[in-house]
Amino acid sequence: NAGIGAARSSPTVAFAWLTGGGLRRFSSKLKHLWSTAAVPFRIVTCVDALDTCCDYLRDGVFAEPCAETTWDVHRGRFAEFGVFATPPRGTSLETWARDEDTTDDEDVDL
């Protein structure tokens, strides 16, 4: 398992201001790409997280996160600012969190 240190050289896909409805609609395609990519990559989202995003326009006010597309999302030191990270395939949340705790405070890598 590689953590943040190894992931710094890995590609990152970032979604900024793509809110729940957009993330929810894109989630299954993104999951397929994340699961099958030749080079594992991390995903960073801003505002909404992949594991809890809902499409209220399509599914109504009682919408639920997609049950068939599950994500392991790290809610680390930037979660309070609405920034969430999905580690690269093959990196556990525990490893990701542990490695985040060992990085410098000035290092903003997710």
mmCIF file of C-alpha atoms in Angstrom:
data_model
loop_
_atom_site.group_PDB
_atom_site.id
_atom_site.type_symbol
_atom_site.label_atom_id
_atom_site.label_comp_id
_atom_site.label_asym_id
_atom_site.label_seq_id
_atom_site.Cartn_x
_atom_site.Cartn_y
_atom_site.Cartn_z
ATOM 1 C CA ASN A 1 0.000 0.000 0.000
ATOM 2 C CA ALA A 2 1.284 3.393 -0.978
ATOM 3 C CA GLY A 3 0.145 6.427 0.943
ATOM 4 C CA ILE A 4 0.319 10.139 0.387
ATOM 5 C CA GLY A 5 4.082 10.107 -0.235
ATOM 6 C CA ALA A 6 3.764 7.830 -3.247
ATOM 7 C CA ALA A 7 0.528 9.452 -4.370
ATOM 8 C CA ARG A 8 2.219 12.824 -4.788
ATOM 9 C CA SER A 9 3.688 11.557 -8.021
ATOM 10 C CA SER A 10 0.403 9.891 -9.022
ATOM 11 C CA PRO A 11 -2.189 11.668 -11.125
ATOM 12 C CA THR A 12 -5.016 13.436 -9.359
ATOM 13 C CA VAL A 13 -8.543 14.030 -10.603
ATOM 14 C CA ALA A 14 -10.066 17.065 -8.909
ATOM 15 C CA PHE A 15 -13.685 18.169 -9.014
ATOM 16 C CA ALA A 16 -14.235 21.648 -7.646
ATOM 17 C CA TRP A 17 -17.764 22.930 -7.243
ATOM 18 C CA LEU A 18 -19.349 19.923 -8.923
ATOM 19 C CA THR A 19 -22.090 19.424 -6.372
ATOM 20 C CA GLY A 20 -24.005 16.324 -5.339
ATOM 21 C CA GLY A 21 -26.234 15.963 -8.387
ATOM 22 C CA GLY A 22 -23.336 16.135 -10.826
ATOM 23 C CA LEU A 23 -21.136 13.846 -8.741
ATOM 24 C CA ARG A 24 -23.975 11.361 -8.314
ATOM 25 C CA ARG A 25 -24.628 11.215 -12.067
ATOM 26 C CA PHE A 26 -20.920 10.794 -12.816
ATOM 27 C CA SER A 27 -20.129 8.438 -9.914
ATOM 28 C CA SER A 28 -20.535 5.035 -11.598
ATOM 29 C CA LYS A 29 -18.485 6.015 -14.666
ATOM 30 C CA LEU A 30 -15.805 7.539 -12.439
ATOM 31 C CA LYS A 31 -15.775 4.403 -10.263
ATOM 32 C CA HIS A 32 -15.207 2.252 -13.340
ATOM 33 C CA LEU A 33 -12.312 4.465 -14.489
ATOM 34 C CA TRP A 34 -10.818 4.581 -10.968
ATOM 35 C CA SER A 35 -11.060 0.781 -10.648
ATOM 36 C CA THR A 36 -9.551 -0.062 -14.033
ATOM 37 C CA ALA A 37 -7.015 2.688 -14.747
ATOM 38 C CA ALA A 38 -3.530 1.495 -15.672
ATOM 39 C CA VAL A 39 -2.079 3.998 -13.199
ATOM 40 C CA PRO A 40 -4.004 4.356 -9.909
ATOM 41 C CA PHE A 41 -5.119 7.897 -9.216
ATOM 42 C CA ARG A 42 -6.664 9.768 -6.318
ATOM 43 C CA ILE A 43 -9.836 11.803 -6.578
ATOM 44 C CA VAL A 44 -10.331 15.076 -4.743
ATOM 45 C CA THR A 45 -13.752 16.686 -4.531
ATOM 46 C CA CYS A 46 -14.773 20.049 -3.202
ATOM 47 C CA VAL A 47 -18.152 20.760 -1.590
ATOM 48 C CA ASP A 48 -19.591 17.210 -1.728
ATOM 49 C CA ALA A 49 -18.004 13.805 -1.129
ATOM 50 C CA LEU A 50 -18.419 10.824 -3.463
ATOM 51 C CA ASP A 51 -19.703 8.532 -0.708
ATOM 52 C CA THR A 52 -22.567 10.810 0.338
ATOM 53 C CA CYS A 53 -23.503 12.706 -2.833
ATOM 54 C CA CYS A 54 -27.178 12.702 -3.801
ATOM 55 C CA ASP A 55 -29.122 13.942 -6.799
ATOM 56 C CA TYR A 56 -32.042 15.790 -5.247
ATOM 57 C CA LEU A 57 -33.288 17.053 -8.626
ATOM 58 C CA ARG A 58 -33.615 13.532 -10.023
ATOM 59 C CA ASP A 59 -34.471 11.588 -6.875
ATOM 60 C CA GLY A 60 -36.393 14.151 -4.817
ATOM 61 C CA VAL A 61 -35.898 15.620 -1.366
ATOM 62 C CA PHE A 62 -35.429 12.210 0.273
ATOM 63 C CA ALA A 63 -32.657 11.115 -2.120
ATOM 64 C CA GLU A 64 -30.096 8.634 -0.809
ATOM 65 C CA PRO A 65 -26.473 8.073 -1.863
ATOM 66 C CA CYS A 66 -26.103 5.475 -4.608
ATOM 67 C CA ALA A 67 -26.041 2.007 -3.050
ATOM 68 C CA GLU A 68 -24.430 0.281 -6.033
ATOM 69 C CA THR A 69 -21.452 2.660 -6.217
ATOM 70 C CA THR A 70 -19.661 2.798 -2.883
ATOM 71 C CA TRP A 71 -16.578 4.911 -2.216
ATOM 72 C CA ASP A 72 -13.987 5.040 0.547
ATOM 73 C CA VAL A 73 -13.559 8.748 1.204
ATOM 74 C CA HIS A 74 -11.002 10.268 3.535
ATOM 75 C CA ARG A 75 -12.232 13.145 5.656
ATOM 76 C CA GLY A 76 -8.936 14.555 6.792
ATOM 77 C CA ARG A 77 -7.690 17.909 7.900
ATOM 78 C CA PHE A 78 -9.274 19.714 4.937
ATOM 79 C CA ALA A 79 -12.761 18.223 5.327
ATOM 80 C CA GLU A 80 -13.889 21.217 7.376
ATOM 81 C CA PHE A 81 -13.301 23.265 4.223
ATOM 82 C CA GLY A 82 -15.334 20.838 2.108
ATOM 83 C CA VAL A 83 -12.374 19.008 0.573
ATOM 84 C CA PHE A 84 -12.553 15.206 0.451
ATOM 85 C CA ALA A 85 -10.096 12.668 -0.975
ATOM 86 C CA THR A 86 -10.480 9.170 -2.340
ATOM 87 C CA PRO A 87 -7.068 7.478 -2.150
ATOM 88 C CA PRO A 88 -5.632 5.758 -5.208
ATOM 89 C CA ARG A 89 -6.800 2.197 -5.796
ATOM 90 C CA GLY A 90 -4.759 -0.101 -3.559
ATOM 91 C CA THR A 91 -4.266 2.466 -0.780
ATOM 92 C CA SER A 92 -6.383 1.905 2.323
ATOM 93 C CA LEU A 93 -8.059 4.752 4.179
ATOM 94 C CA GLU A 94 -6.004 3.807 7.243
ATOM 95 C CA THR A 95 -2.717 4.163 5.343
ATOM 96 C CA TRP A 96 -3.872 7.393 3.750
ATOM 97 C CA ALA A 97 -4.871 8.880 7.122
ATOM 98 C CA ARG A 98 -1.675 7.733 8.815
ATOM 99 C CA ASP A 99 0.464 9.232 6.070
ATOM 100 C CA GLU A 100 -1.499 12.487 6.194
ATOM 101 C CA ASP A 101 -0.733 12.748 9.904
ATOM 102 C CA THR A 102 3.009 12.495 9.198
ATOM 103 C CA THR A 103 3.118 15.276 6.587
ATOM 104 C CA ASP A 104 4.078 18.858 7.395
ATOM 105 C CA ASP A 105 1.267 21.279 8.205
ATOM 106 C CA GLU A 106 2.354 23.450 5.301
ATOM 107 C CA ASP A 107 2.075 20.558 2.859
ATOM 108 C CA VAL A 108 -1.406 20.781 1.332
ATOM 109 C CA ASP A 109 -1.240 17.558 -0.654
ATOM 110 C CA LEU A 110 -4.402 15.561 -0.185
#
